[in-house]
CSV table of C-alpha atoms in Angstrom, one decimal:
chain,number,residue,atom,x,y,z
X,1207,MET,CA,98.2,81.8,143.1
X,1208,ALA,CA,95.3,79.8,142.3
X,1209,GLU,CA,94.2,82.3,139.8
X,1210,LEU,CA,91.6,79.9,138.1
X,1211,SER,CA,90.1,78.8,141.4
X,1212,GLY,CA,86.3,78.2,140.8
X,1213,ARG,CA,86.6,77.9,137.1
X,1214,HIS,CA,85.6,74.9,134.9
X,1215,ILE,CA,87.5,74.6,131.7
X,1216,LEU,CA,86.5,72.3,128.9
X,1217,LEU,CA,89.8,71.5,127.2
X,1218,GLY,CA,89.4,70.2,123.6
X,1219,LEU,CA,92.2,68.6,121.7
X,1220,SER,CA,91.9,68.2,117.8
X,1221,GLY,CA,94.5,66.2,115.9
X,1222,GLY,CA,98.1,67.4,115.8
X,1223,ILE,CA,101.6,66.7,117.2
X,1224,ALA,CA,101.0,69.8,119.6
X,1225,CYS,CA,98.8,67.5,121.6
X,1226,TYR,CA,102.0,66.6,123.7
X,1227,LYS,CA,101.9,70.2,124.9
X,1228,SER,CA,98.3,69.8,126.0
X,1229,ALA,CA,99.3,67.3,128.9
X,1230,GLU,CA,101.4,70.1,130.3
X,1231,LEU,CA,98.7,72.5,129.8
X,1232,VAL,CA,96.2,70.3,131.8
X,1233,ARG,CA,98.7,70.1,134.6
X,1234,LEU,CA,99.2,73.8,134.8
X,1235,LEU,CA,95.4,74.5,134.8
X,1236,VAL,CA,94.9,72.2,137.5
X,1237,LYS,CA,97.7,73.8,139.5
X,1238,ALA,CA,96.1,77.1,138.9
X,1239,GLY,CA,92.9,75.9,140.6
X,1240,ALA,CA,90.7,75.1,137.6
X,1241,THR,CA,88.8,71.8,137.2
X,1242,VAL,CA,89.4,70.4,133.7
X,1243,GLN,CA,87.4,68.3,131.7
X,1244,VAL,CA,89.2,67.0,128.6
X,1245,ALA,CA,87.4,66.2,125.2
X,1246,MET,CA,89.4,64.7,122.3
X,1247,SER,CA,88.8,64.2,118.7
X,1248,GLU,CA,89.6,60.7,117.3
X,1249,ALA,CA,92.6,62.1,115.6
X,1250,ALA,CA,93.9,63.5,118.8
X,1251,THR,CA,93.8,60.1,120.3
X,1252,ARG,CA,96.5,59.0,117.8
X,1253,PHE,CA,98.8,61.5,119.2
X,1254,ILE,CA,98.2,61.2,122.9
X,1255,THR,CA,96.2,58.7,124.8
X,1256,PRO,CA,93.0,59.5,126.7
X,1257,VAL,CA,94.5,57.6,129.6
X,1258,THR,CA,97.2,60.3,130.0
X,1259,MET,CA,94.9,63.1,129.9
X,1260,GLN,CA,92.5,61.3,132.3
X,1261,ALA,CA,95.4,60.8,134.9
X,1262,LEU,CA,96.4,64.5,134.7
X,1263,SER,CA,92.8,66.0,134.8
X,1264,GLY,CA,91.4,63.4,137.2
X,1265,ARG,CA,88.4,63.1,135.0
X,1266,PRO,CA,87.2,60.4,132.5
X,1267,VAL,CA,88.1,61.8,128.9
X,1268,VAL,CA,85.1,62.2,126.5
X,1269,THR,CA,86.0,61.2,122.8
X,1270,THR,CA,82.6,60.8,121.1
X,1271,GLN,CA,79.2,62.3,121.0
X,1272,TRP,CA,77.9,59.0,121.5
X,1273,ASP,CA,79.3,58.6,125.0
X,1274,ALA,CA,77.2,56.1,126.8
X,1275,ARG,CA,78.0,57.4,130.3
X,1276,GLU,CA,75.8,60.4,129.7
X,1277,PRO,CA,72.1,59.6,130.9
X,1278,ASN,CA,70.5,61.7,128.1
X,1279,ALA,CA,73.1,60.7,125.4
X,1280,MET,CA,74.0,64.5,125.0
X,1281,ALA,CA,77.5,64.9,125.8
X,1282,HIS,CA,77.8,67.7,123.4
X,1283,ILE,CA,75.2,69.7,125.3
X,1284,ASN,CA,76.1,68.6,129.0
X,1285,LEU,CA,79.8,69.4,128.6
X,1286,ALA,CA,79.4,73.0,127.3
X,1287,ARG,CA,76.7,73.9,129.9
X,1288,GLU,CA,79.0,72.9,132.7
X,1289,ALA,CA,82.1,74.9,131.4
X,1290,ASP,CA,83.1,78.5,132.1
X,1291,ALA,CA,85.1,78.4,128.9
X,1292,VAL,CA,86.0,76.1,126.1
X,1293,LEU,CA,89.7,75.9,125.2
X,1294,VAL,CA,90.7,74.0,122.1
X,1295,ALA,CA,94.4,73.4,122.1
X,1296,PRO,CA,95.6,72.3,119.7
X,1297,ALA,CA,93.0,73.8,117.1
X,1298,SER,CA,94.0,72.2,113.7
X,1299,ALA,CA,93.3,73.8,110.4
X,1300,ASP,CA,90.6,71.2,109.7
X,1301,PHE,CA,88.8,72.1,113.0
X,1302,ILE,CA,89.0,75.7,112.5
X,1303,ALA,CA,87.5,75.1,109.0
X,1304,GLN,CA,84.7,73.2,110.6
X,1305,LEU,CA,83.9,75.8,113.1
X,1306,ALA,CA,84.0,78.6,110.4
X,1307,HIS,CA,81.4,76.7,108.3
X,1308,GLY,CA,79.2,75.5,111.2
X,1309,LEU,CA,80.0,71.7,110.5
X,1310,ALA,CA,79.5,69.4,113.4
X,1311,GLY,CA,80.2,65.9,112.3
X,1312,GLU,CA,82.1,64.9,115.6
X,1313,LEU,CA,82.2,65.9,119.1
X,1314,LEU,CA,84.5,68.9,119.4
X,1315,PRO,CA,83.0,71.1,116.7
X,1316,LEU,CA,79.6,69.8,117.8
X,1317,LEU,CA,80.0,71.0,121.4
X,1318,CYS,CA,81.5,74.4,120.2
X,1319,LEU,CA,78.4,74.8,118.2
X,1320,ALA,CA,76.0,73.9,120.9
X,1321,ARG,CA,77.7,75.9,123.6
X,1322,PRO,CA,75.8,78.9,125.0
X,1323,TRP,CA,77.0,81.6,122.6
X,1324,ALA,CA,79.3,84.1,124.2
X,1325,SER,CA,80.0,87.7,122.8
X,1326,PRO,CA,83.7,88.6,122.4
X,1327,ASP,CA,83.6,90.7,125.6
X,1328,ALA,CA,82.5,87.8,127.6
X,1329,ALA,CA,85.7,87.7,129.5
X,1330,THR,CA,83.8,89.6,132.2
X,1331,ALA,CA,81.3,86.8,132.6
X,1332,ALA,CA,80.6,85.6,136.1
X,1333,VAL,CA,80.9,81.8,136.9
X,1334,GLY,CA,77.7,80.2,136.2
X,1335,ASP,CA,75.9,83.0,134.2
X,1336,GLY,CA,75.3,80.6,131.5
X,1337,ARG,CA,77.6,82.1,128.8
X,1338,CYS,CA,80.6,79.8,127.6
X,1339,PRO,CA,83.4,81.7,125.6
X,1340,LEU,CA,85.5,79.9,123.1
X,1341,LEU,CA,89.3,80.3,122.9
X,1342,LEU,CA,91.5,78.5,120.2
X,1343,ALA,CA,95.1,77.8,120.1
X,1344,PRO,CA,96.0,77.0,116.4
X,1345,ALA,CA,98.5,74.5,115.6
X,1346,MET,CA,99.7,73.6,112.2
X,1347,ASN,CA,102.3,73.7,109.4
X,1348,ARG,CA,103.5,77.2,108.4
X,1349,GLU,CA,102.1,76.8,104.8
X,1350,MET,CA,98.6,75.6,106.2
X,1351,TRP,CA,98.5,78.6,108.5
X,1352,ALA,CA,99.4,81.1,105.8
X,1353,HIS,CA,97.0,79.5,103.2
X,1354,PRO,CA,94.2,82.1,102.2
X,1355,ALA,CA,91.5,79.6,103.2
X,1356,THR,CA,92.8,79.2,106.7
X,1357,GLN,CA,93.1,83.0,107.1
X,1358,ARG,CA,89.6,83.4,106.0
X,1359,ASN,CA,88.3,80.7,108.4
X,1360,VAL,CA,90.3,82.3,111.3
X,1361,ALA,CA,88.9,85.7,110.5
X,1362,GLN,CA,85.4,84.1,110.4
X,1363,VAL,CA,85.8,82.3,113.8
X,1364,ARG,CA,87.0,85.6,115.4
X,1365,ALA,CA,84.0,87.4,113.9
X,1366,ASP,CA,81.8,84.7,115.4
X,1367,GLY,CA,83.4,85.5,118.9
X,1368,ALA,CA,86.1,83.1,119.4
X,1369,GLN,CA,89.4,84.4,120.7
X,1370,VAL,CA,92.4,83.1,118.9
X,1371,LEU,CA,95.7,82.6,120.9
X,1372,GLY,CA,98.8,82.8,118.8
X,1373,PRO,CA,100.0,80.9,116.9
X,1374,GLY,CA,103.6,81.1,117.7
X,1375,HIS,CA,106.7,81.2,115.4
X,1376,GLY,CA,109.6,78.7,115.4
X,1377,ASP,CA,110.7,75.2,114.7
X,1378,GLN,CA,107.9,72.8,113.5
X,1379,ALA,CA,107.8,69.1,113.7
X,1380,CYS,CA,108.1,68.8,110.0
X,1381,GLY,CA,111.5,70.3,110.0
X,1382,GLU,CA,110.4,73.7,108.7
X,1383,THR,CA,110.4,77.0,110.5
X,1384,GLY,CA,107.7,79.6,110.7
X,1385,ASP,CA,104.3,80.6,112.0
X,1386,GLY,CA,101.8,77.9,113.2
X,1387,ARG,CA,103.3,76.5,116.2
X,1388,MET,CA,101.0,76.2,119.1
X,1389,LEU,CA,101.8,78.5,121.9
X,1390,GLU,CA,103.5,76.9,124.9
X,1391,ALA,CA,101.4,75.7,127.7
X,1392,ALA,CA,102.3,78.3,130.1
X,1393,GLU,CA,101.5,81.1,127.5
X,1394,ILE,CA,98.2,79.6,126.9
X,1395,LEU,CA,97.6,79.4,130.8
X,1396,ASP,CA,98.5,83.2,131.0
X,1397,ALA,CA,96.1,84.0,128.1
X,1398,LEU,CA,93.3,82.2,129.8
X,1399,ILE,CA,93.9,83.9,133.0
X,1400,ALA,CA,94.1,87.2,131.4
X,1401,PHE,CA,90.7,86.5,129.5
X,1402,PHE,CA,88.9,86.2,132.8
X,1403,GLN,CA,90.2,89.5,134.3
X,1404,PRO,CA,87.9,92.3,134.2
X,1405,LYS,CA,88.4,94.6,131.3
X,1406,VAL,CA,88.3,97.8,133.3
X,1407,LEU,CA,90.7,99.7,131.0
X,1408,ALA,CA,89.1,98.5,127.7
X,1409,GLY,CA,89.7,101.2,125.2
X,1410,ARG,CA,92.4,103.1,127.1
X,1411,ARG,CA,95.9,103.6,126.2
X,1412,VAL,CA,98.5,103.3,129.2
X,1413,LEU,CA,102.3,104.3,128.9
X,1414,ILE,CA,104.6,102.7,131.6
X,1415,THR,CA,108.2,103.1,132.4
X,1416,ALA,CA,109.9,100.1,134.5
X,1417,GLY,CA,113.3,99.0,135.6
X,1418,PRO,CA,116.4,101.1,136.3
X,1419,THR,CA,118.5,103.4,134.1
X,1420,PHE,CA,122.2,103.1,133.5
X,1421,GLU,CA,124.3,106.3,133.3
X,1422,ALA,CA,127.7,105.5,131.8
X,1423,ILE,CA,130.8,106.8,133.3
X,1424,ASP,CA,133.0,105.1,130.8
X,1425,PRO,CA,132.6,102.0,128.5
X,1426,VAL,CA,132.8,99.8,131.6
X,1427,ARG,CA,131.3,101.5,134.6
X,1428,GLY,CA,128.1,103.4,135.3
X,1429,ILE,CA,125.6,104.8,137.8
X,1430,THR,CA,122.5,102.5,138.3
X,1431,ASN,CA,120.4,101.1,141.1
X,1432,HIS,CA,119.0,97.7,142.3
X,1433,SER,CA,115.6,97.9,140.6
X,1434,SER,CA,114.6,94.6,138.8
X,1435,GLY,CA,111.8,96.1,136.7
X,1436,LYS,CA,109.4,93.3,138.1
X,1437,MET,CA,106.8,95.7,139.4
X,1438,GLY,CA,106.6,97.7,136.3
X,1439,PHE,CA,106.4,94.7,134.1
X,1440,ALA,CA,103.5,93.3,136.3
X,1441,ILE,CA,101.7,96.5,136.0
X,1442,ALA,CA,102.2,96.4,132.1
X,1443,ARG,CA,100.7,92.8,132.2
X,1444,ALA,CA,97.9,93.7,134.5
X,1445,ALA,CA,96.9,96.6,132.3
X,1446,ALA,CA,97.0,94.6,129.1
X,1447,GLU,CA,94.9,91.9,130.9
X,1448,ALA,CA,92.5,94.9,131.8
X,1449,GLY,CA,92.0,95.7,128.1
X,1450,ALA,CA,94.4,98.5,127.7
X,1451,GLN,CA,96.7,99.2,124.9
X,1452,VAL,CA,100.0,99.2,126.7
X,1453,THR,CA,103.5,100.6,125.7
X,1454,LEU,CA,106.2,99.8,128.1
X,1455,VAL,CA,109.4,101.7,128.1
X,1456,ALA,CA,112.0,99.6,130.0
X,1457,GLY,CA,115.5,100.2,131.3
X,1458,PRO,CA,118.1,97.5,131.1
X,1459,VAL,CA,116.5,94.4,132.7
X,1460,HIS,CA,116.2,90.7,131.7
X,1461,LEU,CA,112.5,90.1,131.8
X,1462,PRO,CA,110.1,88.7,129.0
X,1463,THR,CA,107.8,91.1,127.6
X,1464,PRO,CA,104.2,90.5,128.7
X,1465,ALA,CA,101.7,89.4,126.1
X,1466,GLY,CA,100.0,92.0,124.1
X,1467,VAL,CA,102.5,94.8,125.3
X,1468,THR,CA,104.6,96.9,123.0
X,1469,ARG,CA,108.1,97.3,124.4
X,1470,ILE,CA,110.7,99.9,124.0
X,1471,ASP,CA,114.2,99.2,125.5
X,1472,VAL,CA,116.2,102.2,126.6
X,1473,ARG,CA,119.3,102.5,128.7
X,1474,SER,CA,119.8,106.0,130.2
X,1475,ALA,CA,117.4,108.5,131.7
X,1476,GLN,CA,117.8,110.6,128.7
X,1477,GLN,CA,116.9,108.0,126.4
X,1478,MET,CA,113.8,107.0,128.6
X,1479,HIS,CA,112.8,110.7,128.5
X,1480,ASP,CA,113.1,110.9,124.8
X,1481,ALA,CA,111.0,107.6,124.5
X,1482,VAL,CA,108.2,108.9,126.8
X,1483,LEU,CA,107.7,112.5,126.0
X,1484,PRO,CA,106.6,112.2,122.3
X,1485,ARG,CA,104.4,109.3,123.1
X,1486,ALA,CA,102.7,110.8,126.4
X,1487,PRO,CA,100.1,113.0,124.8
X,1488,ALA,CA,98.5,109.9,122.8
X,1489,HIS,CA,98.0,108.0,126.1
X,1490,ASP,CA,95.3,108.1,128.7
X,1491,VAL,CA,97.5,107.0,131.5
X,1492,PHE,CA,101.2,107.3,132.4
X,1493,VAL,CA,102.6,105.1,135.3
X,1494,ALA,CA,106.2,106.0,136.0
X,1495,THR,CA,107.3,102.9,137.7
X,1496,ALA,CA,111.0,103.2,136.6
X,1497,ALA,CA,113.7,104.0,139.1
X,1498,VAL,CA,115.3,106.8,137.2
X,1499,ALA,CA,118.8,108.0,138.1
X,1500,ASP,CA,118.7,111.7,139.3
X,1501,TRP,CA,122.1,112.5,138.0
X,1502,ARG,CA,124.5,111.4,135.2
X,1503,PRO,CA,128.1,112.2,134.5
X,1504,ALA,CA,128.5,115.4,132.6
X,1505,ALA,CA,130.6,113.6,130.1
X,1506,GLU,CA,131.2,109.9,129.3
X,1507,GLN,CA,134.7,109.0,129.1
X,1508,GLY,CA,135.7,107.3,125.7
X,1509,GLU,CA,138.0,104.8,127.4
X,1510,LYS,CA,138.0,103.1,130.7
X,1511,ILE,CA,139.3,105.2,133.5
X,1512,LYS,CA,142.6,103.6,134.7
X,1513,LYS,CA,144.0,103.8,138.2
X,1514,ALA,CA,147.0,105.9,138.1
X,1515,GLU,CA,150.3,104.6,139.8
X,1516,GLY,CA,149.9,105.6,143.5
X,1517,GLN,CA,146.5,107.1,143.0
X,1518,ARG,CA,144.1,105.8,145.6
X,1519,VAL,CA,141.0,107.8,144.5
X,1520,PRO,CA,140.1,108.7,140.9
X,1521,ALA,CA,140.0,112.2,139.7
X,1522,PRO,CA,136.5,113.7,140.5
X,1523,PHE,CA,134.0,113.9,137.7
X,1524,ALA,CA,131.2,116.4,137.5
X,1525,LEU,CA,127.5,115.2,137.6
X,1526,VAL,CA,124.5,117.0,135.8
X,1527,GLU,CA,120.9,116.5,136.6
X,1528,ASN,CA,118.8,114.2,134.7
X,1529,PRO,CA,115.4,115.4,133.1
X,1530,ASP,CA,112.5,114.8,135.4
X,1531,ILE,CA,110.3,112.5,133.3
X,1532,LEU,CA,107.3,112.3,135.6
X,1533,ALA,CA,107.1,116.0,136.4
X,1534,THR,CA,107.5,116.9,132.7
X,1535,VAL,CA,104.6,114.6,131.7
X,1536,ALA,CA,102.6,115.9,134.5
X,1537,ARG,CA,103.1,119.6,133.3
X,1538,LEU,CA,102.0,119.0,129.7
X,1539,PRO,CA,99.1,121.1,128.6
X,1540,GLU,CA,95.4,120.0,129.3
X,1541,GLY,CA,94.4,117.8,126.4
X,1542,GLN,CA,97.9,116.4,126.0
X,1543,ARG,CA,98.5,115.3,129.6
X,1544,PRO,CA,97.8,111.8,130.5
X,1545,TRP,CA,96.5,110.8,134.0
X,1546,CYS,CA,99.6,110.4,136.0
X,1547,VAL,CA,100.8,107.9,138.6
X,1548,GLY,CA,104.2,108.2,140.2
X,1549,PHE,CA,106.2,105.7,142.2
X,1550,ALA,CA,108.5,106.4,145.0
X,1551,ALA,CA,111.0,104.0,146.2
X,1552,GLU,CA,112.3,105.1,149.6
X,1553,SER,CA,114.7,103.7,152.2
X,1554,HIS,CA,112.8,105.3,155.2
X,1555,ASP,CA,110.0,107.7,156.3
X,1556,LEU,CA,108.0,106.3,153.3
X,1557,VAL,CA,104.8,108.4,154.2
X,1558,ARG,CA,106.4,111.6,154.6
X,1559,HIS,CA,108.6,111.2,151.5
X,1560,ALA,CA,105.8,110.0,149.4
X,1561,ARG,CA,103.5,112.8,150.4
X,1562,GLU,CA,106.2,115.3,149.5
X,1563,LYS,CA,106.9,113.6,146.1
X,1564,ARG,CA,103.2,113.7,145.1
X,1565,LEU,CA,102.9,117.3,145.5
X,1566,ARG,CA,106.4,118.0,144.0
X,1567,LYS,CA,105.6,116.0,140.9
X,1568,GLY,CA,102.0,117.3,140.7
X,1569,VAL,CA,100.4,113.8,140.1
X,1570,PRO,CA,96.9,112.7,141.5
X,1571,LEU,CA,98.3,109.3,142.8
X,1572,LEU,CA,101.5,108.4,144.1
X,1573,VAL,CA,102.5,104.8,144.9
X,1574,GLY,CA,105.3,104.3,147.6
X,1575,ASN,CA,107.3,101.3,148.5
X,1576,LEU,CA,110.5,100.6,150.6
X,1577,GLY,CA,113.2,100.0,147.9
X,1578,PRO,CA,115.6,97.9,149.8
X,1579,ALA,CA,112.6,95.6,150.9
X,1580,THR,CA,111.4,94.9,147.6
X,1581,PHE,CA,114.3,95.2,144.8
X,1582,GLY,CA,114.6,91.9,143.0
X,1583,ARG,CA,111.8,90.2,145.0
X,1584,ASP,CA,108.5,88.8,143.7
X,1585,ASP,CA,106.5,90.4,146.4
X,1586,ASN,CA,105.8,93.9,147.6
X,1587,THR,CA,103.9,96.2,149.8
X,1588,LEU,CA,102.4,99.4,148.4
X,1589,LEU,CA,101.3,102.6,149.9
X,1590,LEU,CA,98.7,104.7,147.7
X,1591,VAL,CA,99.1,108.4,148.2
X,1592,ASP,CA,96.6,110.9,146.9
X,1593,ALA,CA,94.9,114.1,148.2
X,1594,ALA,CA,92.6,112.3,150.5
X,1595,GLY,CA,95.5,110.6,152.4
X,1596,GLU,CA,97.2,107.2,152.4
X,1597,ARG,CA,95.9,103.6,152.1
X,1598,GLU,CA,98.1,100.4,152.1
X,1599,LEU,CA,97.8,97.5,149.6
X,1600,ALA,CA,99.0,94.7,151.9
X,1601,THR,CA,102.0,92.5,151.1
X,1602,ALA,CA,101.3,90.3,148.0
X,1603,ASP,CA,103.0,89.0,145.0
X,1604,LYS,CA,103.5,91.8,142.5
X,1605,LEU,CA,101.2,90.7,140.0
X,1606,THR,CA,98.3,90.6,142.6
X,1607,LEU,CA,99.3,94.1,143.5
X,1608,ALA,CA,99.4,95.4,139.9
X,1609,ARG,CA,96.0,94.1,139.4
X,1610,ALA,CA,94.8,95.9,142.3
X,1611,LEU,CA,96.5,99.0,141.3
X,1612,VAL,CA,94.9,98.8,137.9
X,1613,ALA,CA,91.6,98.6,139.5
X,1614,GLU,CA,92.4,101.6,141.5
X,1615,ILE,CA,93.4,103.6,138.4
X,1616,ALA,CA,90.5,102.5,136.5
X,1617,GLN,CA,88.1,103.7,139.2
X,1618,ARG,CA,90.0,107.2,139.5
X,1619,LEU,CA,90.2,107.9,135.7
X,1620,PRO,CA,87.7,110.5,134.3
X,1621,ALA,CA,84.9,109.1,132.3
X,1622,VAL,CA,85.3,109.0,128.5
């Protein structure tokens, strides 16, 4: 997906060893469809060459406010006027300090100061509307990051409208470990893409379930299904991108947690029920994406069930019905009940089964799909079923569909 198509990004590099990550960041930005203009501080050129950044961006790199290539000798003005966003990665402690105090002794802080000011909600800005938001990816030693002066400066630049991405935690070039690492290039790319998404769920709280459940038969075996959790995780990411505060209750899957999402891991349907029910009343929206097992063994065996000599079929074991999480949430009293979205993964007769399930669960919106055609895949086709009828969201990657679904939910929510 060319998710940054039509966007022009001004990428600034201040001094720091994390400049090596900026080369990969440029490559990813270009791959995502953005045009990238690189501006480097003198210190940054000690860590990576302008030649490298020019080769990757396809544009001459600007390193000084005295750039003679500018007809009006105002590189700091021209660069910021052309950009949809200024992204500084890495942003050193010294650079952040300059921003916090309005100092402009070199190109990078000068162009940030001279850019058309953008309020913190400028993520909804349209291309070419004149505003230029500022995003910073800090990179420094853990002690520098933790220093009170740095924390004051970071708080100030946030108050002035900058969005701070990270930092990350882990091994540092100095040999120490802690906070202060610049986020990885892919994480910064995702954060930039998220920044430009319309904030249609700003101020909302969204609770989502995702993945399969696992109902243990014995310590080795269990009842489960083929759900990968990818659709639910995509919806969690899309909701967070849209400005929501998102809680994700996930069954046993091996997927990274989307940025900004609070994750709760569970295994069984009962555990998922027990995680969802106390939290549901505090949320505005509940999206039940998880493929929850309808039944579980009445009792879990303490030891592996062994095959007896001459026995071809194990002794039968009793099943009991699992709690219906979606229906239970949908029946909560008025004032405690979030706006509910159900999912139906069917093998056949999708429209009929989806209609019936929506009525049976008592939810305003039911999203249907054919399970065998999507489990484990990166794409999907969704059918939206409500009281007015059905409408299909055509086959696309799951994140694109998740964003479309989030937009649908936002339109249908009652005003607050």
